[in-house]
Amino acid sequence: MSASRVLVLNSGSSSVKYQLLDMRDSTRLAMGLVERIGEQSSRIRHTHVGADDTREWSGPIADHDAALKAVSEELAKDGLGLDSRELAAIGHRVVHGGKTFTEPTVIDDAVLAEIERLIPVAPLHNPANLTGIRTAQALRPDLPQVAVFDTAFHTTMPESAARYAIDVRTADEHRVRRYGFHGTSHAYVSRATAKLLGKAPEDVNVIVLHLGNGASASAVRGGRCVDTSMGLTPLEGLVMGTRSGDMDPAVIFHLARVGGMSIDEIDTLLNKKSGLVGLCGDNDMREIRRRVDEGDEEAKLAFDIYIHRLKKYIGAYYAVLGTVDAIAFTAGVGENAAAVREAAVAGLETLGLAVDGALNAVRGDEPRLISPADARVKVAVVPTDEELEIATQTYALVGRY
């Protein structure tokens, strides 16, 4: 295939993140963000990586159509426009693929219809993903468009991990099961961790901890996900920036019956006003650690709850895997918060887990080990690269056609 470039689009409800990569050597040519779409104060930040040039401007961007046209114009200024013959495909991040989509998929009308059918289980994400796809199709109808699904990596979970213990017919009728999210990150990081250990992915068992404002854990056996912390939606699992994570479902009934709260109010509470921000008013781990260091008891309790949940999942996934070769920390908190990494494995020495204080304090952009040289289980920091993962999967798929 002569064309070697892939444009990766991540369309949110009011934003579009993008990267243009040359897949001959996986180099980034350009990247940027359009935010506040639909507002008078919309903004675009564009970086031409090769020229080390960053441009910003603000002004009204009415919709995603206008946003992608603005992206196209910025790329064209660098000689990288969407009309380039070098562009092989556009890869789209799609959050929810249900059970249907287990791998990257060339988008056609049937695929669009299925993504739309899944909106009830991903009401915040799939509509925005669809908008980005349709806009990109209108701009380049001749170009292959590929959907890469957040849920796909987790479709290898056995039914014993994916099923909730509720009436089977009710669950099947309403597609209630554990799907998992952040799949492109977990896929990339688990493979990168194996490479860091000098092994093939199929020879390694890894616990991946994707810790950002949204957070999830996965147990990966021989390159295949066998369990993950998020479920039907991204609400289940770890304590997150604004999401509660695991909770007794009866809390919802209690808040409705005793608290007089509506379903929408409870939804907002658990997704936007809980987690770290609900516990201490901050969802920025840097600010929380600053407050902890200053003796703020509220921030300390929030941090302790966050770490307690994290340790529970490390222990649970250790048990699921039986043998663990490495634990990998990734995403904004996982890559940058040394205190989180240290606290997460503290006291787990009998499981072979420990961090070296000096190595843990080092910051860097490359995958690295932070455990003692003789550690039975390696502890790693592996910067995630979801855009590269999407581009790689897209290019590999298009190259087969």
mmCIF file with all atom_site columns, N, CA, C and O in Angstrom, residues 145-176:
data_model
loop_
_atom_site.group_PDB
_atom_site.id
_atom_site.type_symbol
_atom_site.label_atom_id
_atom_site.label_alt_id
_atom_site.label_comp_id
_atom_site.label_asym_id
_atom_site.label_entity_id
_atom_site.label_seq_id
_atom_site.pdbx_PDB_ins_code
_atom_site.Cartn_x
_atom_site.Cartn_y
_atom_site.Cartn_z
_atom_site.occupancy
_atom_site.B_iso_or_equiv
_atom_site.pdbx_formal_charge
_atom_site.auth_seq_id
_atom_site.auth_comp_id
_atom_site.auth_asym_id
_atom_site.auth_atom_id
_atom_site.pdbx_PDB_model_num
ATOM 1   N N  . GLN A 1 145 ? -12.782 4.360   6.292  1.00 0.00 ? 145 GLN A N  1
ATOM 2   C CA . GLN A 1 145 ? -12.940 4.838   7.666  1.00 0.00 ? 145 GLN A CA 1
ATOM 3   C C  . GLN A 1 145 ? -13.034 3.593   8.542  1.00 0.00 ? 145 GLN A C  1
ATOM 4   O O  . GLN A 1 145 ? -13.811 2.681   8.265  1.00 0.00 ? 145 GLN A O  1
ATOM 5   N N  . VAL A 1 146 ? -12.257 3.574   9.610  1.00 0.00 ? 146 VAL A N  1
ATOM 6   C CA . VAL A 1 146 ? -12.164 2.386   10.463 1.00 0.00 ? 146 VAL A CA 1
ATOM 7   C C  . VAL A 1 146 ? -12.552 2.743   11.886 1.00 0.00 ? 146 VAL A C  1
ATOM 8   O O  . VAL A 1 146 ? -12.084 3.747   12.435 1.00 0.00 ? 146 VAL A O  1
ATOM 9   N N  . ALA A 1 147 ? -13.407 1.921   12.488 1.00 0.00 ? 147 ALA A N  1
ATOM 10  C CA . ALA A 1 147 ? -13.775 2.085   13.892 1.00 0.00 ? 147 ALA A CA 1
ATOM 11  C C  . ALA A 1 147 ? -12.917 1.155   14.739 1.00 0.00 ? 147 ALA A C  1
ATOM 12  O O  . ALA A 1 147 ? -12.826 -0.048  14.469 1.00 0.00 ? 147 ALA A O  1
ATOM 13  N N  . VAL A 1 148 ? -12.272 1.726   15.763 1.00 0.00 ? 148 VAL A N  1
ATOM 14  C CA . VAL A 1 148 ? -11.505 0.952   16.738 1.00 0.00 ? 148 VAL A CA 1
ATOM 15  C C  . VAL A 1 148 ? -12.203 1.136   18.084 1.00 0.00 ? 148 VAL A C  1
ATOM 16  O O  . VAL A 1 148 ? -12.332 2.252   18.576 1.00 0.00 ? 148 VAL A O  1
ATOM 17  N N  . PHE A 1 149 ? -12.646 0.036   18.663 1.00 0.00 ? 149 PHE A N  1
ATOM 18  C CA . PHE A 1 149 ? -13.561 0.088   19.803 1.00 0.00 ? 149 PHE A CA 1
ATOM 19  C C  . PHE A 1 149 ? -12.830 -0.068  21.138 1.00 0.00 ? 149 PHE A C  1
ATOM 20  O O  . PHE A 1 149 ? -11.992 -0.962  21.299 1.00 0.00 ? 149 PHE A O  1
ATOM 21  N N  . ASP A 1 150 ? -13.194 0.790   22.103 1.00 0.00 ? 150 ASP A N  1
ATOM 22  C CA . ASP A 1 150 ? -12.640 0.700   23.455 1.00 0.00 ? 150 ASP A CA 1
ATOM 23  C C  . ASP A 1 150 ? -12.938 -0.641  24.109 1.00 0.00 ? 150 ASP A C  1
ATOM 24  O O  . ASP A 1 150 ? -12.184 -1.120  24.956 1.00 0.00 ? 150 ASP A O  1
ATOM 25  N N  . THR A 1 151 ? -14.055 -1.221  23.743 1.00 0.00 ? 151 THR A N  1
ATOM 26  C CA . THR A 1 151 ? -14.504 -2.455  24.383 1.00 0.00 ? 151 THR A CA 1
ATOM 27  C C  . THR A 1 151 ? -13.893 -3.716  23.761 1.00 0.00 ? 151 THR A C  1
ATOM 28  O O  . THR A 1 151 ? -13.953 -4.791  24.365 1.00 0.00 ? 151 THR A O  1
ATOM 29  N N  . ALA A 1 152 ? -13.314 -3.607  22.571 1.00 0.00 ? 152 ALA A N  1
ATOM 30  C CA . ALA A 1 152 ? -12.921 -4.805  21.808 1.00 0.00 ? 152 ALA A CA 1
ATOM 31  C C  . ALA A 1 152 ? -11.904 -5.670  22.545 1.00 0.00 ? 152 ALA A C  1
ATOM 32  O O  . ALA A 1 152 ? -12.019 -6.901  22.552 1.00 0.00 ? 152 ALA A O  1
ATOM 33  N N  . PHE A 1 153 ? -10.893 -5.059  23.161 1.00 0.00 ? 153 PHE A N  1
ATOM 34  C CA . PHE A 1 153 ? -9.844  -5.833  23.826 1.00 0.00 ? 153 PHE A CA 1
ATOM 35  C C  . PHE A 1 153 ? -10.408 -6.708  24.937 1.00 0.00 ? 153 PHE A C  1
ATOM 36  O O  . PHE A 1 153 ? -9.852  -7.763  25.246 1.00 0.00 ? 153 PHE A O  1
ATOM 37  N N  . HIS A 1 154 ? -11.523 -6.278  25.516 1.00 0.00 ? 154 HIS A N  1
ATOM 38  C CA . HIS A 1 154 ? -12.085 -6.996  26.655 1.00 0.00 ? 154 HIS A CA 1
ATOM 39  C C  . HIS A 1 154 ? -13.068 -8.096  26.250 1.00 0.00 ? 154 HIS A C  1
ATOM 40  O O  . HIS A 1 154 ? -13.587 -8.799  27.123 1.00 0.00 ? 154 HIS A O  1
ATOM 41  N N  . THR A 1 155 ? -13.323 -8.257  24.957 1.00 0.00 ? 155 THR A N  1
ATOM 42  C CA . THR A 1 155 ? -14.279 -9.282  24.532 1.00 0.00 ? 155 THR A CA 1
ATOM 43  C C  . THR A 1 155 ? -13.724 -10.696 24.699 1.00 0.00 ? 155 THR A C  1
ATOM 44  O O  . THR A 1 155 ? -14.452 -11.666 24.500 1.00 0.00 ? 155 THR A O  1
ATOM 45  N N  . THR A 1 156 ? -12.450 -10.813 25.053 1.00 0.00 ? 156 THR A N  1
ATOM 46  C CA . THR A 1 156 ? -11.879 -12.132 25.323 1.00 0.00 ? 156 THR A CA 1
ATOM 47  C C  . THR A 1 156 ? -12.162 -12.603 26.751 1.00 0.00 ? 156 THR A C  1
ATOM 48  O O  . THR A 1 156 ? -11.806 -13.739 27.099 1.00 0.00 ? 156 THR A O  1
ATOM 49  N N  . MET A 1 157 ? -12.800 -11.754 27.571 1.00 0.00 ? 157 MET A N  1
ATOM 50  C CA . MET A 1 157 ? -13.140 -12.182 28.931 1.00 0.00 ? 157 MET A CA 1
ATOM 51  C C  . MET A 1 157 ? -14.052 -13.407 28.893 1.00 0.00 ? 157 MET A C  1
ATOM 52  O O  . MET A 1 157 ? -14.992 -13.453 28.094 1.00 0.00 ? 157 MET A O  1
ATOM 53  N N  . PRO A 1 158 ? -13.810 -14.391 29.747 1.00 0.00 ? 158 PRO A N  1
ATOM 54  C CA . PRO A 1 158 ? -14.734 -15.526 29.816 1.00 0.00 ? 158 PRO A CA 1
ATOM 55  C C  . PRO A 1 158 ? -16.081 -15.080 30.367 1.00 0.00 ? 158 PRO A C  1
ATOM 56  O O  . PRO A 1 158 ? -16.184 -14.048 31.043 1.00 0.00 ? 158 PRO A O  1
ATOM 57  N N  . GLU A 1 159 ? -17.114 -15.842 30.080 1.00 0.00 ? 159 GLU A N  1
ATOM 58  C CA . GLU A 1 159 ? -18.447 -15.495 30.571 1.00 0.00 ? 159 GLU A CA 1
ATOM 59  C C  . GLU A 1 159 ? -18.491 -15.390 32.087 1.00 0.00 ? 159 GLU A C  1
ATOM 60  O O  . GLU A 1 159 ? -19.253 -14.626 32.648 1.00 0.00 ? 159 GLU A O  1
ATOM 61  N N  . SER A 1 160 ? -17.639 -16.166 32.772 1.00 0.00 ? 160 SER A N  1
ATOM 62  C CA . SER A 1 160 ? -17.614 -16.110 34.238 1.00 0.00 ? 160 SER A CA 1
ATOM 63  C C  . SER A 1 160 ? -17.185 -14.749 34.746 1.00 0.00 ? 160 SER A C  1
ATOM 64  O O  . SER A 1 160 ? -17.536 -14.352 35.866 1.00 0.00 ? 160 SER A O  1
ATOM 65  N N  . ALA A 1 161 ? -16.437 -13.998 33.931 1.00 0.00 ? 161 ALA A N  1
ATOM 66  C CA . ALA A 1 161 ? -16.020 -12.645 34.304 1.00 0.00 ? 161 ALA A CA 1
ATOM 67  C C  . ALA A 1 161 ? -16.952 -11.586 33.723 1.00 0.00 ? 161 ALA A C  1
ATOM 68  O O  . ALA A 1 161 ? -17.135 -10.528 34.315 1.00 0.00 ? 161 ALA A O  1
ATOM 69  N N  . ALA A 1 162 ? -17.543 -11.870 32.564 1.00 0.00 ? 162 ALA A N  1
ATOM 70  C CA . ALA A 1 162 ? -18.340 -10.861 31.869 1.00 0.00 ? 162 ALA A CA 1
ATOM 71  C C  . ALA A 1 162 ? -19.786 -10.793 32.336 1.00 0.00 ? 162 ALA A C  1
ATOM 72  O O  . ALA A 1 162 ? -20.436 -9.749  32.224 1.00 0.00 ? 162 ALA A O  1
ATOM 73  N N  . ARG A 1 163 ? -20.303 -11.898 32.873 1.00 0.00 ? 163 ARG A N  1
ATOM 74  C CA . ARG A 1 163 ? -21.711 -11.942 33.283 1.00 0.00 ? 163 ARG A CA 1
ATOM 75  C C  . ARG A 1 163 ? -21.927 -11.345 34.659 1.00 0.00 ? 163 ARG A C  1
ATOM 76  O O  . ARG A 1 163 ? -21.121 -11.555 35.575 1.00 0.00 ? 163 ARG A O  1
ATOM 77  N N  . TYR A 1 164 ? -23.013 -10.600 34.813 1.00 0.00 ? 164 TYR A N  1
ATOM 78  C CA . TYR A 1 164 ? -23.496 -10.227 36.136 1.00 0.00 ? 164 TYR A CA 1
ATOM 79  C C  . TYR A 1 164 ? -24.426 -11.344 36.628 1.00 0.00 ? 164 TYR A C  1
ATOM 80  O O  . TYR A 1 164 ? -25.080 -12.020 35.831 1.00 0.00 ? 164 TYR A O  1
ATOM 81  N N  . ALA A 1 165 ? -24.509 -11.490 37.944 1.00 0.00 ? 165 ALA A N  1
ATOM 82  C CA . ALA A 1 165 ? -25.345 -12.554 38.513 1.00 0.00 ? 165 ALA A CA 1
ATOM 83  C C  . ALA A 1 165 ? -26.784 -12.076 38.659 1.00 0.00 ? 165 ALA A C  1
ATOM 84  O O  . ALA A 1 165 ? -27.326 -11.952 39.754 1.00 0.00 ? 165 ALA A O  1
ATOM 85  N N  . ILE A 1 166 ? -27.409 -11.792 37.508 1.00 0.00 ? 166 ILE A N  1
ATOM 86  C CA . ILE A 1 166 ? -28.826 -11.439 37.476 1.00 0.00 ? 166 ILE A CA 1
ATOM 87  C C  . ILE A 1 166 ? -29.526 -12.375 36.501 1.00 0.00 ? 166 ILE A C  1
ATOM 88  O O  . ILE A 1 166 ? -28.875 -13.149 35.786 1.00 0.00 ? 166 ILE A O  1
ATOM 89  N N  . ASP A 1 167 ? -30.850 -12.320 36.471 1.00 0.00 ? 167 ASP A N  1
ATOM 90  C CA . ASP A 1 167 ? -31.633 -13.178 35.592 1.00 0.00 ? 167 ASP A CA 1
ATOM 91  C C  . ASP A 1 167 ? -31.083 -13.127 34.162 1.00 0.00 ? 167 ASP A C  1
ATOM 92  O O  . ASP A 1 167 ? -30.948 -12.045 33.576 1.00 0.00 ? 167 ASP A O  1
ATOM 93  N N  . VAL A 1 168 ? -30.766 -14.276 33.617 1.00 0.00 ? 168 VAL A N  1
ATOM 94  C CA . VAL A 1 168 ? -30.090 -14.352 32.329 1.00 0.00 ? 168 VAL A CA 1
ATOM 95  C C  . VAL A 1 168 ? -30.925 -13.758 31.211 1.00 0.00 ? 168 VAL A C  1
ATOM 96  O O  . VAL A 1 168 ? -30.419 -13.008 30.361 1.00 0.00 ? 168 VAL A O  1
ATOM 97  N N  . ARG A 1 169 ? -32.230 -14.060 31.181 1.00 0.00 ? 169 ARG A N  1
ATOM 98  C CA . ARG A 1 169 ? -33.069 -13.555 30.091 1.00 0.00 ? 169 ARG A CA 1
ATOM 99  C C  . ARG A 1 169 ? -33.191 -12.042 30.144 1.00 0.00 ? 169 ARG A C  1
ATOM 100 O O  . ARG A 1 169 ? -33.163 -11.361 29.110 1.00 0.00 ? 169 ARG A O  1
ATOM 101 N N  . THR A 1 170 ? -33.314 -11.492 31.344 1.00 0.00 ? 170 THR A N  1
ATOM 102 C CA . THR A 1 170 ? -33.367 -10.029 31.484 1.00 0.00 ? 170 THR A CA 1
ATOM 103 C C  . THR A 1 170 ? -32.054 -9.405  31.021 1.00 0.00 ? 170 THR A C  1
ATOM 104 O O  . THR A 1 170 ? -32.048 -8.401  30.295 1.00 0.00 ? 170 THR A O  1
ATOM 105 N N  . ALA A 1 171 ? -30.944 -9.997  31.444 1.00 0.00 ? 171 ALA A N  1
ATOM 106 C CA . ALA A 1 171 ? -29.636 -9.480  31.051 1.00 0.00 ? 171 ALA A CA 1
ATOM 107 C C  . ALA A 1 171 ? -29.459 -9.511  29.540 1.00 0.00 ? 171 ALA A C  1
ATOM 108 O O  . ALA A 1 171 ? -29.011 -8.527  28.926 1.00 0.00 ? 171 ALA A O  1
ATOM 109 N N  . ASP A 1 172 ? -29.828 -10.611 28.906 1.00 0.00 ? 172 ASP A N  1
ATOM 110 C CA . ASP A 1 172 ? -29.662 -10.730 27.460 1.00 0.00 ? 172 ASP A CA 1
ATOM 111 C C  . ASP A 1 172 ? -30.573 -9.774  26.703 1.00 0.00 ? 172 ASP A C  1
ATOM 112 O O  . ASP A 1 172 ? -30.172 -9.179  25.696 1.00 0.00 ? 172 ASP A O  1
ATOM 113 N N  . GLU A 1 173 ? -31.795 -9.637  27.173 1.00 0.00 ? 173 GLU A N  1
ATOM 114 C CA . GLU A 1 173 ? -32.751 -8.756  26.490 1.00 0.00 ? 173 GLU A CA 1
ATOM 115 C C  . GLU A 1 173 ? -32.256 -7.314  26.464 1.00 0.00 ? 173 GLU A C  1
ATOM 116 O O  . GLU A 1 173 ? -32.418 -6.612  25.459 1.00 0.00 ? 173 GLU A O  1
ATOM 117 N N  . HIS A 1 174 ? -31.619 -6.888  27.544 1.00 0.00 ? 174 HIS A N  1
ATOM 118 C CA . HIS A 1 174 ? -31.203 -5.491  27.651 1.00 0.00 ? 174 HIS A CA 1
ATOM 119 C C  . HIS A 1 174 ? -29.684 -5.320  27.523 1.00 0.00 ? 174 HIS A C  1
ATOM 120 O O  . HIS A 1 174 ? -29.163 -4.250  27.811 1.00 0.00 ? 174 HIS A O  1
ATOM 121 N N  . ARG A 1 175 ? -29.010 -6.389  27.079 1.00 0.00 ? 175 ARG A N  1
ATOM 122 C CA . ARG A 1 175 ? -27.557 -6.355  26.831 1.00 0.00 ? 175 ARG A CA 1
ATOM 123 C C  . ARG A 1 175 ? -26.774 -5.925  28.072 1.00 0.00 ? 175 ARG A C  1
ATOM 124 O O  . ARG A 1 175 ? -25.815 -5.144  27.997 1.00 0.00 ? 175 ARG A O  1
ATOM 125 N N  . VAL A 1 176 ? -27.200 -6.415  29.226 1.00 0.00 ? 176 VAL A N  1
ATOM 126 C CA . VAL A 1 176 ? -26.541 -6.085  30.482 1.00 0.00 ? 176 VAL A CA 1
ATOM 127 C C  . VAL A 1 176 ? -25.435 -7.095  30.751 1.00 0.00 ? 176 VAL A C  1
ATOM 128 O O  . VAL A 1 176 ? -25.699 -8.275  31.004 1.00 0.00 ? 176 VAL A O  1
#
